[in-house]
């Protein structure tokens, strides 16, 4: 197939092709940003900061003013090349009047400011930092939130170097971009001075600070480490200890050595993302931390691999506008698949590829008319979904397969070297690859990035023909058709185009077949050929890889009898495929599942626990779940078994015991609260209020806040309503966001004036959540 696809997809050209990038998405500004030199002094108890930043830039000739992005903090003074300057600060823009018309020479604009950030920089007290017991301060800039703590140009199309100094209390550590230049202590305070000497987008400027523990190693002389709140270093090692080997792997795979002075990760509480790829110093959620004993049920390798991939794709090379964000996120979702292929084998790669295609197709099902490259968004956050993550990765998988893996990685090495430290758009991306591959990629680009929709194929038989029909928009696809003949595959190809395409199979027309059997095309394949259960089982066993087996599990095996499904499960050798197949097992399979809970592969055991919870309970199953929930050495598996057992038995005593049990992520209490919310809502309400009033660990508190919106109050009471309203006055992210949503679900229009300020909040998450909540309340 690969050789056919290489020959047929694109005409080879002897000369490089250049596409126009006239449609590049950039933001109009009248200067070139060169450097951002910033310092902040943190007032930790009051959640405020004092800042001083110098933006060095080259204004266009004749420019009389410079506009910088800046939120609601107070500007104290502005100077231009050392001279006091007049300025206007309104509507999120700081407009600085230049002393004279610019002659195009370098200009330094210095701004001093102070205030209590509402977005961009977050002060998390120790009481809300669970599992930490110390405070943390961190920043989060993507997409356009750095403007809320630092005045600068806040868009990815103009890269600059940067230098930052963070002044914190003694005993704290402050991490930022680049190399640590200096550390000075005086008067109970310590200043950390960092310098980033390679150009980068300003949304990647960041810091995180607190009483941290450090874990440090090196790769090729480059420091590679992590920082966790004090007392959690062992969990940091479990979460991030594999990072040096991934740095090594990516450097080898791409042919482009990790390009920066260091790579570190810090774990912070109350974070709104899983991770953020700040250049050289990724910020990760504290939820990534886990005890080593919970592995592999708990595993952060995917998160680590994704954020690290951004150091190449997103940081070294960057989209110049959010419409092209797949250049960042698609590649960061694509690269980890190859690390896991090396680490876990070909089955893992084939399944990850199938899932990536599924995620990409799912995005189009939700928004069928939208292409990957899209300028119709309102907030930049609207771009960050399956279109650019799985969607971008899926398209790179197809491109790589069709041009050949070796050639693809050779072109990628050239791409990184040619485009490093710059921002650009989709057309420029394909311009570079076309040149390096010496082929016209414009048809591929147009079909897969600028066409709204994804292919949906239906396979049927008409006489001796296999007929493939597709819905609009019509895609041009070169697909293999494999016919199974006496246990061996006969391989054919079909060029799909338009609404209907037929392939005459001749004497093989009565044999079973698969379309795209190696699962290398981002398409749904709906098979309407009436195969018997025995034939489907035969096809499954003969499928060329785990990806196709996963597709058959999802689309072709649902009608197997209980005995047939159980027999087929016994034949599966791949642990990854077996875990997926368990979802097809039916009553009568409980003993098989109980045996799987004893499998040394604890991921298999976990899947078996989940499926036991789907099937009718048996005494043996209950006994096994009781055993797992109390004595299994893996706490994460114990928790899964307890949740399944409680839902299966409805034993209130289990919930009572769980509510008083301390554990990993305070999950025992959440299991109990979730169960009460479904079975005993009055008790759930009291327990949720208890969690909020007594300040239980943050994961449980946030879970309680969410439940109160649906549990509401008893008639004549407003305890739940008042508790949710009180949360709105906090300086938290997760709890407040949950409270906004909960008040919308609660349904009392009295919440409208409490929520209306969040419609105009700086933080986009609050705006989105408030819009949904208020729409519900106003409808009442």
XYZ file of C-alpha atoms in Angstrom:
780
model
C 0.000 0.000 0.000
C 2.690 2.457 0.952
C 4.493 2.109 -2.341
C 1.231 2.565 -4.252
C 0.328 5.648 -2.262
C 3.735 7.168 -2.834
C 3.430 6.717 -6.561
C -0.145 7.827 -6.993
C -0.925 10.740 -4.696
C 1.215 13.574 -6.004
C 2.995 14.289 -9.296
C 6.727 14.532 -8.669
C 8.339 17.771 -9.745
C 11.933 18.566 -10.464
C 11.691 22.106 -9.076
C 10.450 23.356 -5.749
C 6.996 24.911 -5.684
C 6.135 28.078 -3.813
C 2.597 28.779 -2.631
C 1.301 32.213 -1.874
C 0.837 32.941 1.821
C -1.133 36.079 1.167
C -3.893 34.791 3.440
C -1.552 34.647 6.434
C -3.326 35.527 9.642
C -1.360 38.228 11.437
C -2.355 41.140 13.627
C -1.692 44.620 12.357
C 0.903 46.490 14.411
C 3.383 49.198 13.454
C 6.568 47.800 14.948
C 8.857 44.792 15.160
C 9.156 43.506 18.729
C 12.757 42.623 19.531
C 13.031 41.958 23.272
C 10.869 41.914 26.413
C 12.789 42.578 29.644
C 10.463 42.212 32.607
C 10.514 41.976 36.367
C 7.803 41.342 38.928
C 7.799 41.524 42.683
C 5.155 39.286 44.212
C 3.084 40.285 47.208
C 2.083 36.737 48.002
C -0.306 37.348 50.961
C -2.288 39.952 49.014
C -2.254 38.156 45.638
C -0.780 41.215 43.935
C 2.358 42.182 42.078
C 4.445 45.168 41.078
C 5.904 45.043 37.592
C 8.487 46.765 35.441
C 8.854 45.857 31.763
C 10.870 47.278 28.885
C 9.664 46.395 25.405
C 12.475 46.975 22.915
C 11.086 47.368 19.412
C 11.584 48.978 16.025
C 8.625 51.227 15.109
C 7.736 51.725 11.479
C 9.141 54.913 10.005
C 6.723 57.753 10.708
C 4.981 56.013 13.605
C 3.717 58.420 16.267
C 2.316 55.958 18.803
C 2.695 52.336 19.882
C -0.156 50.141 21.055
C 0.593 47.337 23.487
C -1.763 44.774 24.993
C -2.442 45.294 28.689
C -5.341 44.356 30.946
C -6.754 46.077 33.991
C -3.667 46.533 36.199
C -2.667 50.099 37.059
C 0.021 51.830 34.969
C 2.286 53.982 37.155
C 4.605 55.439 34.531
C 5.776 55.089 30.945
C 9.073 56.215 29.434
C 10.352 56.091 25.869
C 14.138 55.835 25.662
C 14.329 57.178 29.204
C 12.006 60.156 28.672
C 8.594 60.409 30.315
C 5.849 59.703 27.784
C 2.132 60.318 27.668
C -0.111 57.300 27.396
C -3.697 56.152 27.343
C -4.755 52.931 29.015
C -8.259 51.789 28.156
C -10.136 48.762 26.783
C -7.187 46.437 27.286
C -4.791 48.544 25.213
C -1.906 50.704 26.386
C -1.304 53.416 23.774
C 2.064 55.145 24.161
C 2.688 58.447 22.379
C 6.201 58.647 20.964
C 8.106 61.914 21.669
C 8.606 62.343 17.925
C 7.827 60.565 14.699
C 9.814 57.362 14.474
C 12.845 57.218 12.201
C 12.733 53.430 12.350
C 15.462 53.085 14.942
C 15.257 50.799 17.965
C 13.114 52.202 20.765
C 12.794 51.109 24.410
C 9.388 51.562 26.044
C 9.458 51.036 29.795
C 6.259 50.569 31.793
C 5.933 50.400 35.565
C 2.681 49.046 36.933
C 1.024 47.292 39.848
C -2.174 45.565 40.823
C -4.031 42.384 41.665
C -4.286 40.237 38.517
C -7.677 38.740 37.744
C -6.239 36.597 34.957
C -2.860 35.679 33.547
C -1.159 35.374 36.953
C -2.714 33.198 39.662
C -2.040 33.142 43.398
C -3.057 29.812 44.935
C -3.048 29.657 48.753
C -1.886 26.529 50.535
C -5.435 25.607 51.562
C -6.435 25.215 47.899
C -3.205 23.618 46.648
C -3.982 19.957 47.459
C -2.053 17.652 47.495
C 0.474 20.403 48.205
C 0.546 22.142 51.583
C 2.294 25.287 50.393
C 1.208 28.242 48.219
C 2.033 28.585 44.536
C 1.987 31.501 42.085
C 1.991 30.813 38.358
C 1.220 32.483 35.046
C -0.710 31.184 32.051
C -0.390 33.119 28.791
C -1.879 31.116 25.937
C -3.790 32.251 24.045
C -3.946 35.978 24.892
C -3.751 36.077 28.688
C -0.189 37.273 29.313
C -1.501 40.793 28.686
C -3.267 40.575 32.035
C -0.022 40.569 34.005
C 2.592 42.019 31.621
C 2.173 44.833 29.037
C 3.598 43.715 25.692
C 2.527 42.630 22.210
C 0.436 39.522 22.847
C 0.039 37.674 19.548
C 2.184 34.861 18.068
C 3.211 36.500 14.771
C 6.045 38.643 16.207
C 8.737 36.758 18.114
C 11.210 38.311 20.519
C 13.840 37.346 23.060
C 13.026 37.885 26.726
C 14.560 38.304 30.137
C 12.717 38.037 33.422
C 13.331 38.663 37.116
C 10.973 37.392 39.813
C 11.210 38.705 43.371
C 9.807 36.248 45.926
C 9.961 35.451 49.636
C 13.052 33.648 50.877
C 12.520 29.905 50.769
C 10.659 30.144 47.472
C 12.006 29.178 44.068
C 10.954 31.069 40.931
C 11.182 29.277 37.584
C 11.069 31.040 34.224
C 12.192 30.844 30.602
C 15.736 30.183 29.479
C 18.847 30.078 31.627
C 19.186 31.146 35.253
C 21.594 34.078 35.124
C 21.588 35.178 38.735
C 20.021 34.634 42.134
C 20.300 37.285 44.843
C 18.891 37.405 48.366
C 18.437 40.448 50.587
C 15.973 41.591 53.227
C 14.077 38.337 53.352
C 13.487 38.315 49.589
C 15.173 36.491 46.707
C 15.379 37.582 43.067
C 15.689 35.005 40.292
C 16.982 36.364 36.985
C 16.322 34.314 33.825
C 17.304 34.994 30.214
C 15.808 33.513 27.050
C 18.157 34.314 24.162
C 16.226 32.734 21.275
C 13.152 34.461 19.786
C 9.793 33.090 20.873
C 6.152 34.111 20.916
C 5.291 36.285 23.907
C 2.437 34.038 25.063
C 5.208 31.627 26.115
C 6.685 34.047 28.673
C 5.946 32.572 32.088
C 6.936 31.963 35.655
C 5.913 29.652 38.480
C 6.990 30.208 42.052
C 6.646 28.646 45.467
C 8.434 26.503 48.030
C 9.482 23.855 45.507
C 11.421 20.619 45.586
C 13.751 20.066 42.619
C 14.432 16.925 40.659
C 17.209 17.370 38.107
C 19.025 15.247 35.552
C 20.738 16.000 32.245
C 20.630 14.929 28.646
C 23.546 15.724 26.322
C 24.721 18.323 28.840
C 21.312 20.042 28.980
C 19.564 20.253 32.361
C 16.240 18.376 32.297
C 14.284 18.607 35.533
C 11.071 19.245 37.393
C 9.789 21.284 40.326
C 7.008 20.178 42.661
C 5.545 21.732 45.797
C 7.537 20.654 48.818
C 6.995 17.089 49.942
C 5.886 15.778 46.548
C 9.215 15.051 44.881
C 8.602 11.295 44.679
C 5.350 11.976 42.831
C 7.204 14.371 40.552
C 9.671 11.638 39.681
C 6.803 9.270 38.857
C 5.119 11.921 36.710
C 8.133 13.449 34.949
C 11.081 11.102 35.411
C 10.862 9.730 31.875
C 11.397 13.166 30.301
C 15.138 12.884 29.438
C 14.552 9.778 27.327
C 11.786 11.567 25.399
C 14.068 14.570 24.798
C 16.623 12.143 23.385
C 14.040 10.381 21.245
C 12.552 13.559 19.752
C 15.995 14.958 19.006
C 16.838 11.783 17.105
C 13.484 11.389 15.360
C 13.319 14.954 14.058
C 17.048 15.290 13.381
C 16.854 18.602 15.254
C 18.502 18.543 18.663
C 16.610 20.087 21.555
C 17.514 23.744 20.953
C 17.336 25.456 24.347
C 19.447 25.899 27.485
C 17.245 23.704 29.688
C 13.940 21.901 29.914
C 11.942 21.886 33.123
C 8.399 21.171 34.248
C 6.605 22.552 37.282
C 3.407 21.177 38.807
C 0.905 23.829 39.910
C -2.540 23.591 41.551
C -5.784 25.081 40.263
C -4.510 25.028 36.684
C -6.994 25.386 33.835
C -5.176 23.082 31.406
C -3.423 19.737 31.586
C -0.172 21.421 30.641
C 1.257 24.472 28.912
C 4.377 24.445 26.786
C 6.026 27.641 28.022
C 9.371 27.707 26.268
C 11.975 25.750 28.301
C 9.677 25.613 31.372
C 6.436 23.744 30.821
C 3.723 24.252 33.416
C 1.825 21.070 34.301
C -1.271 20.506 36.388
C -0.672 19.244 39.894
C -3.116 16.506 38.934
C -0.300 14.911 36.948
C 1.451 13.992 40.199
C 0.904 10.479 41.486
C 2.634 7.989 43.765
C 4.837 5.493 41.944
C 2.685 2.703 43.371
C -0.307 3.803 41.268
C 1.439 3.131 37.956
C 0.644 2.115 35.272
C -3.031 2.770 36.068
C -1.906 6.355 36.615
C 0.404 7.439 33.825
C 1.409 10.910 32.662
C 3.742 9.916 29.824
C 1.219 11.137 27.242
C 0.942 14.561 28.842
C 4.714 14.860 29.222
C 5.312 13.746 25.638
C 2.735 16.192 24.260
C 4.035 19.264 26.085
C 7.651 18.386 25.359
C 6.849 18.013 21.643
C 5.774 21.657 21.693
C 9.339 22.749 22.374
C 9.956 21.837 18.727
C 6.450 22.397 17.336
C 4.765 25.457 18.780
C 7.817 27.048 20.401
C 10.693 26.673 17.916
C 8.249 26.893 15.008
C 4.946 28.613 15.715
C 1.671 29.368 14.004
C 1.421 33.090 13.304
C -2.314 33.174 14.059
C -4.742 30.960 15.946
C -6.521 29.929 12.735
C -3.409 27.870 11.982
C -3.044 26.490 15.517
C -2.844 22.930 14.171
C 0.799 23.764 13.378
C 1.328 23.802 17.145
C -1.194 21.339 18.545
C -1.436 18.867 15.687
C 2.284 18.245 15.782
C 2.363 18.001 19.566
C -0.342 15.319 19.261
C 1.476 13.601 16.370
C 5.008 13.298 17.726
C 4.185 11.292 20.893
C 2.790 8.427 18.813
C 6.297 7.594 17.676
C 7.698 7.642 21.196
C 5.009 5.195 22.279
C 5.689 3.026 19.233
C 9.272 2.703 20.422
C 8.282 2.264 24.053
C 5.187 0.057 23.810
C 5.311 -1.498 20.362
C 3.538 -1.438 17.018
C 0.133 -2.367 18.413
C 0.164 0.783 20.533
C 1.058 2.900 17.510
C -1.660 1.351 15.362
C -4.286 1.887 18.064
C -3.171 5.440 18.776
C -3.383 6.173 15.059
C -6.900 4.765 14.866
C -7.944 6.828 17.877
C -6.357 9.926 16.373
C -8.392 9.453 13.204
C -11.484 8.951 15.349
C -10.894 12.176 17.240
C -10.390 14.079 14.002
C -13.572 12.677 12.460
C -15.532 13.381 15.632
C -14.635 17.063 15.453
C -16.177 17.298 11.978
C -19.320 15.528 13.148
C -19.815 18.245 15.743
C -19.163 21.088 13.274
C -19.616 19.561 9.812
C -18.978 22.708 7.768
C -15.823 23.833 9.476
C -12.337 23.207 8.027
C -9.161 22.788 10.087
C -7.898 26.242 9.118
C -10.738 28.504 10.209
C -11.037 32.225 10.793
C -14.595 32.259 12.073
C -13.804 31.977 15.769
C -14.859 34.555 18.358
C -12.342 33.698 21.087
C -9.043 32.062 20.275
C -10.026 29.279 22.677
C -12.682 28.266 20.125
C -9.861 26.896 17.976
C -8.554 24.521 20.615
C -10.512 21.347 19.999
C -10.389 18.145 17.986
C -9.859 19.987 14.707
C -6.337 21.048 15.607
C -5.228 18.330 18.048
C -6.335 15.001 16.594
C -7.233 16.724 13.319
C -3.754 18.071 12.737
C -2.092 14.845 13.851
C -4.336 12.688 11.653
C -3.422 14.659 8.570
C 0.283 14.439 9.304
C -0.055 10.671 9.741
C -1.653 10.423 6.297
C 0.939 12.698 4.726
C 3.806 10.736 6.249
C 2.373 7.413 5.116
C 1.747 8.624 1.600
C 5.197 10.112 1.000
C 7.096 7.500 3.003
C 8.306 7.771 6.588
C 12.017 8.210 5.878
C 11.391 10.999 3.363
C 8.893 12.641 5.698
C 11.340 12.882 8.604
C 14.081 14.119 6.321
C 11.762 16.897 5.157
C 10.832 17.630 8.773
C 14.476 18.112 9.702
C 14.825 20.597 6.865
C 11.570 22.318 7.868
C 12.739 22.842 11.448
C 16.073 24.226 10.340
C 14.554 26.566 7.750
C 11.652 27.829 9.856
C 13.181 27.790 13.355
C 12.321 30.736 15.618
C 9.740 32.058 13.144
C 5.945 32.167 12.913
C 4.020 31.255 9.755
C 0.777 29.876 8.374
C -0.501 26.697 6.730
C 0.414 27.773 3.197
C 3.983 28.494 4.290
C 4.128 25.111 6.034
C 3.219 23.286 2.823
C 5.472 25.568 0.824
C 8.409 24.292 2.876
C 7.442 20.615 2.681
C 6.725 20.804 -1.055
C 10.176 22.223 -1.636
C 11.898 19.604 0.500
C 9.886 16.667 -0.854
C 9.949 17.970 -4.434
C 6.230 17.340 -4.843
C 3.123 19.453 -5.125
C 1.339 19.210 -1.780
C -1.214 21.865 -2.605
C -3.991 19.344 -3.472
C -3.400 17.596 -0.141
C -3.443 20.915 1.701
C -6.627 22.088 0.002
C -8.506 18.841 0.545
C -7.530 18.180 4.139
C -7.062 21.657 5.653
C -9.404 23.979 3.773
C -12.330 21.628 3.077
C -15.074 21.599 5.687
C -15.825 17.994 6.520
C -14.321 14.527 6.584
C -14.941 11.555 4.304
C -17.688 9.110 5.205
C -17.674 5.926 3.133
C -20.234 3.165 2.742
C -19.086 -0.191 1.360
C -21.551 -2.502 -0.426
C -21.633 -5.252 -3.057
C -23.353 -5.049 -6.438
C -22.848 -8.166 -8.491
C -19.104 -8.705 -8.762
C -18.381 -5.092 -7.828
C -17.483 -3.635 -4.497
C -19.115 -0.190 -4.469
C -17.969 2.678 -2.289
C -20.274 5.647 -1.894
C -19.504 8.816 0.036
C -21.435 11.786 1.277
C -20.552 15.360 0.408
C -18.056 16.933 0.437
C -16.465 14.425 -1.912
C -12.865 13.464 -1.242
C -10.349 11.932 -3.607
C -8.871 8.872 -1.903
C -6.562 6.100 -2.999
C -7.641 3.126 -0.895
C -6.514 -0.491 -0.664
C -9.138 -3.231 -0.843
C -7.996 -6.546 0.617
C -9.865 -9.776 -0.095
C -9.424 -12.738 2.261
C -8.969 -15.954 0.305
C -8.231 -19.171 2.221
C -6.536 -17.237 5.014
C -4.370 -15.115 2.698
C -4.942 -11.541 1.564
C -5.349 -10.597 -2.091
C -4.576 -6.894 -2.388
C -6.305 -4.479 -4.747
C -6.655 -0.695 -4.910
C -9.520 1.660 -5.654
C -9.435 5.351 -6.509
C -12.432 6.849 -4.734
C -13.876 10.103 -6.065
C -17.305 11.618 -6.304
C -20.448 10.061 -4.917
C -19.890 6.512 -6.164
C -16.895 4.394 -7.153
C -16.899 0.720 -8.149
C -14.186 -1.925 -8.328
C -14.826 -5.220 -10.147
C -13.499 -8.096 -8.027
C -14.331 -10.748 -10.596
C -14.014 -14.267 -9.220
C -13.115 -12.889 -5.764
C -16.412 -11.064 -5.403
C -17.935 -13.604 -2.997
C -15.003 -13.512 -0.594
C -14.865 -11.357 2.542
C -12.980 -8.092 2.250
C -11.802 -5.001 4.109
C -11.389 -1.452 2.812
C -8.411 0.505 4.161
C -7.477 -2.610 6.159
C -4.333 -1.147 7.722
C -6.259 1.919 8.882
C -4.169 4.690 7.361
C -6.970 6.986 6.165
C -8.975 9.458 8.219
C -12.400 8.202 7.237
C -15.395 6.342 8.571
C -16.030 3.036 6.818
C -19.591 1.754 7.120
C -19.714 -1.840 5.901
C -23.092 -2.885 4.492
C -21.947 -6.236 3.118
C -23.949 -8.932 4.969
C -21.137 -10.959 6.546
C -21.985 -13.825 8.892
C -20.722 -13.742 12.458
C -18.254 -16.496 11.592
C -16.908 -14.458 8.653
C -16.531 -11.335 10.789
C -14.587 -13.344 13.384
C -12.395 -14.707 10.603
C -11.710 -11.194 9.310
C -10.910 -9.992 12.826
C -8.330 -12.728 13.374
C -6.756 -12.035 9.970
C -6.770 -8.229 10.290
C -3.310 -6.893 9.459
C -2.940 -4.729 12.567
C -4.444 -3.642 15.857
C -5.865 -0.460 14.353
C -8.130 -2.385 12.013
C -9.111 -4.717 14.842
C -10.149 -1.665 16.880
C -12.251 -0.414 13.975
C -13.935 -3.816 13.704
C -14.634 -3.807 17.453
C -16.361 -0.458 17.032
C -18.259 -1.198 13.815
C -18.584 -4.914 12.984
C -18.499 -7.149 16.073
C -21.431 -5.854 18.082
C -23.792 -8.635 16.964
C -21.686 -11.539 18.165
C -23.348 -13.879 20.616
C -22.059 -14.058 24.191
C -20.267 -17.338 23.451
C -18.762 -16.055 20.199
C -17.470 -12.895 21.867
C -15.983 -14.902 24.723
C -14.323 -17.369 22.347
C -12.859 -14.522 20.320
C -11.597 -12.802 23.468
C -9.684 -15.935 24.436
C -7.857 -15.804 21.086
C -6.604 -12.222 21.409
C -2.873 -11.974 22.076
C -2.441 -8.197 22.147
C -3.035 -6.726 25.642
C -4.076 -3.401 24.106
C -6.644 -5.029 21.803
C -7.950 -7.232 24.608
C -8.629 -4.192 26.787
C -10.793 -2.703 24.029
C -12.512 -5.961 23.221
C -13.749 -6.404 26.804
C -16.472 -3.861 26.095
C -18.128 -6.468 23.799
C -18.304 -9.163 26.460
C -21.803 -10.105 27.588
C -23.431 -11.908 30.529
C -21.733 -15.250 30.980
C -18.271 -13.689 30.705
C -17.954 -12.696 34.361
C -15.629 -15.562 35.330
C -13.317 -14.675 32.457
C -13.279 -11.050 33.600
C -12.632 -12.056 37.207
C -9.596 -14.012 36.014
C -8.402 -10.962 34.082
C -8.495 -8.843 37.247
C -5.598 -11.028 38.408
C -3.556 -10.373 35.278
C -0.067 -8.994 36.018
C -0.842 -6.251 33.478
C -2.781 -3.939 35.764
C -4.265 -2.041 32.834
C -5.950 -5.285 31.773
C -7.137 -5.716 35.354
C -8.544 -2.171 35.328
C -10.492 -2.771 32.108
C -11.869 -5.994 33.561
C -13.048 -4.110 36.659
C -14.875 -1.586 34.488
C -16.598 -4.292 32.423
C -17.634 -6.223 35.546
C -19.488 -3.061 36.485
C -21.379 -3.101 33.185
C -22.532 -6.723 33.412
C -24.989 -8.154 35.942
C -23.389 -8.797 39.311
C -22.453 -12.272 40.491
C -21.414 -13.353 43.997
C -17.948 -14.205 42.707
C -17.650 -10.835 41.027
C -18.671 -8.978 44.163
C -16.192 -10.956 46.243
C -13.395 -10.200 43.810
C -14.206 -6.483 43.750
C -14.239 -6.420 47.558
C -10.815 -8.023 47.559
C -9.435 -5.622 44.966
C -10.861 -2.556 46.723
C -9.195 -3.422 50.018
C -5.938 -5.301 49.440
C -4.693 -4.618 45.910
C -1.283 -2.893 46.154
C -2.229 -0.355 43.467
C -4.349 2.369 45.094
C -5.666 3.647 41.766
C -7.006 0.165 40.990
C -8.450 -0.094 44.510
C -10.372 3.108 43.861
C -11.721 1.857 40.521
C -12.823 -1.386 42.182
C -14.538 0.494 45.020
C -16.482 2.729 42.635
C -17.607 -0.312 40.630
C -18.493 -2.236 43.783
C -20.532 0.618 45.264
C -22.509 1.126 42.063
C -23.044 -2.618 41.777
C -24.151 -3.327 45.364
C -25.606 0.033 46.482
C -24.140 -0.746 49.891
C -24.489 2.518 51.829
C -21.918 1.335 54.363
C -19.272 1.448 51.652
C -20.100 5.101 50.974
C -19.944 5.963 54.674
C -16.540 4.357 55.004
C -15.249 6.022 51.840
C -16.307 9.465 53.129
C -13.957 9.111 56.095
C -11.043 7.637 54.139
C -8.024 9.706 53.130
C -6.449 8.759 49.842
C -5.012 9.580 46.448
C -6.535 12.826 45.119
C -9.123 12.557 47.918
C -10.984 10.232 45.561
C -12.644 8.111 48.263
C -14.828 11.039 49.329
C -15.690 11.875 45.743
C -16.781 8.291 45.071
C -19.105 8.504 48.055
C -20.467 11.908 47.080
C -21.099 10.827 43.489
C -23.020 7.795 44.714
C -25.100 9.756 47.209
C -25.941 12.320 44.520
C -27.573 9.547 42.497
C -29.112 7.523 45.334
C -29.632 9.789 48.356
C -29.777 13.412 47.182
C -30.663 14.844 50.613
C -27.609 13.233 52.139
C -25.477 14.264 49.167
C -26.544 17.879 49.718
C -25.510 17.793 53.374
C -22.179 16.170 52.572
C -21.490 18.635 49.749
C -22.220 21.559 52.069
C -19.983 19.977 54.670
C -17.163 19.723 52.150
C -17.482 23.420 51.287
C -18.030 24.725 54.808
C -15.210 22.707 56.376
C -12.767 23.294 53.531
C -12.206 19.704 52.464
C -9.340 19.052 49.985
C -9.836 20.984 46.776
C -10.749 18.067 44.468
C -13.628 17.125 46.782
C -14.639 20.747 47.341
C -14.865 21.378 43.605
C -16.803 18.138 43.150
C -19.213 19.247 45.880
C -19.707 22.646 44.227
C -20.647 20.962 40.960
C -23.139 18.631 42.631
C -24.937 21.430 44.482
C -26.153 22.928 41.232
C -28.246 19.805 40.574
C -29.043 18.920 44.180
C -30.353 22.450 44.847
C -31.895 23.332 48.240
C -34.666 21.883 50.315
C -37.882 23.928 50.033
C -37.584 27.090 52.080
C -33.798 26.902 52.381
C -30.994 28.703 50.521
C -27.907 27.056 52.039
C -26.731 25.589 48.748
C -27.447 28.793 46.832
C -25.623 30.915 49.412
C -22.663 28.533 49.484
C -22.299 28.758 45.702
C -22.658 32.537 45.761
C -19.892 32.754 48.363
C -17.514 30.795 46.126
C -17.895 33.484 43.437
C -16.085 35.917 45.734
C -12.916 33.791 45.852
C -9.782 34.324 43.819
C -9.844 30.735 42.568
C -10.206 29.340 39.069
C -11.646 25.819 39.247
C -13.996 26.367 42.195
C -15.377 29.610 40.788
C -15.840 28.158 37.326
C -17.722 25.201 38.841
C -19.835 27.577 40.943
C -20.804 29.648 37.901
C -21.975 26.505 36.104
C -23.687 25.195 39.246
C -25.701 28.401 39.732
C -26.857 28.102 36.141
C -27.994 24.532 36.806
C -29.587 25.530 40.145
C -32.003 27.651 38.148
C -32.775 30.567 40.449
C -32.899 33.868 38.499
C -31.624 35.559 41.653
C -28.187 34.398 40.522
C -28.299 36.561 37.382
C -26.791 39.715 38.916
C -24.138 37.582 40.623
C -23.089 36.027 37.326
C -23.357 38.994 34.994
C -19.902 40.391 35.896
C -18.373 37.128 34.701
C -19.790 37.713 31.214
C -17.146 40.415 30.855
C -14.376 38.708 32.815
C -10.861 38.811 31.452
C -10.566 35.022 31.644
C -12.260 33.409 28.670
C -13.301 30.317 30.645
C -15.383 32.454 32.983
C -16.992 34.232 30.034
C -17.925 30.985 28.333
C -19.250 29.321 31.469
C -21.189 32.426 32.508
C -22.744 32.739 29.052
C -24.141 29.229 29.300
C -25.338 29.663 32.878
C -27.001 33.000 32.186
C -28.703 31.715 29.052
C -30.339 29.043 31.185
C -31.380 31.478 33.914
C -32.699 34.149 31.560
C -34.774 31.549 29.765
C -36.633 30.985 33.027
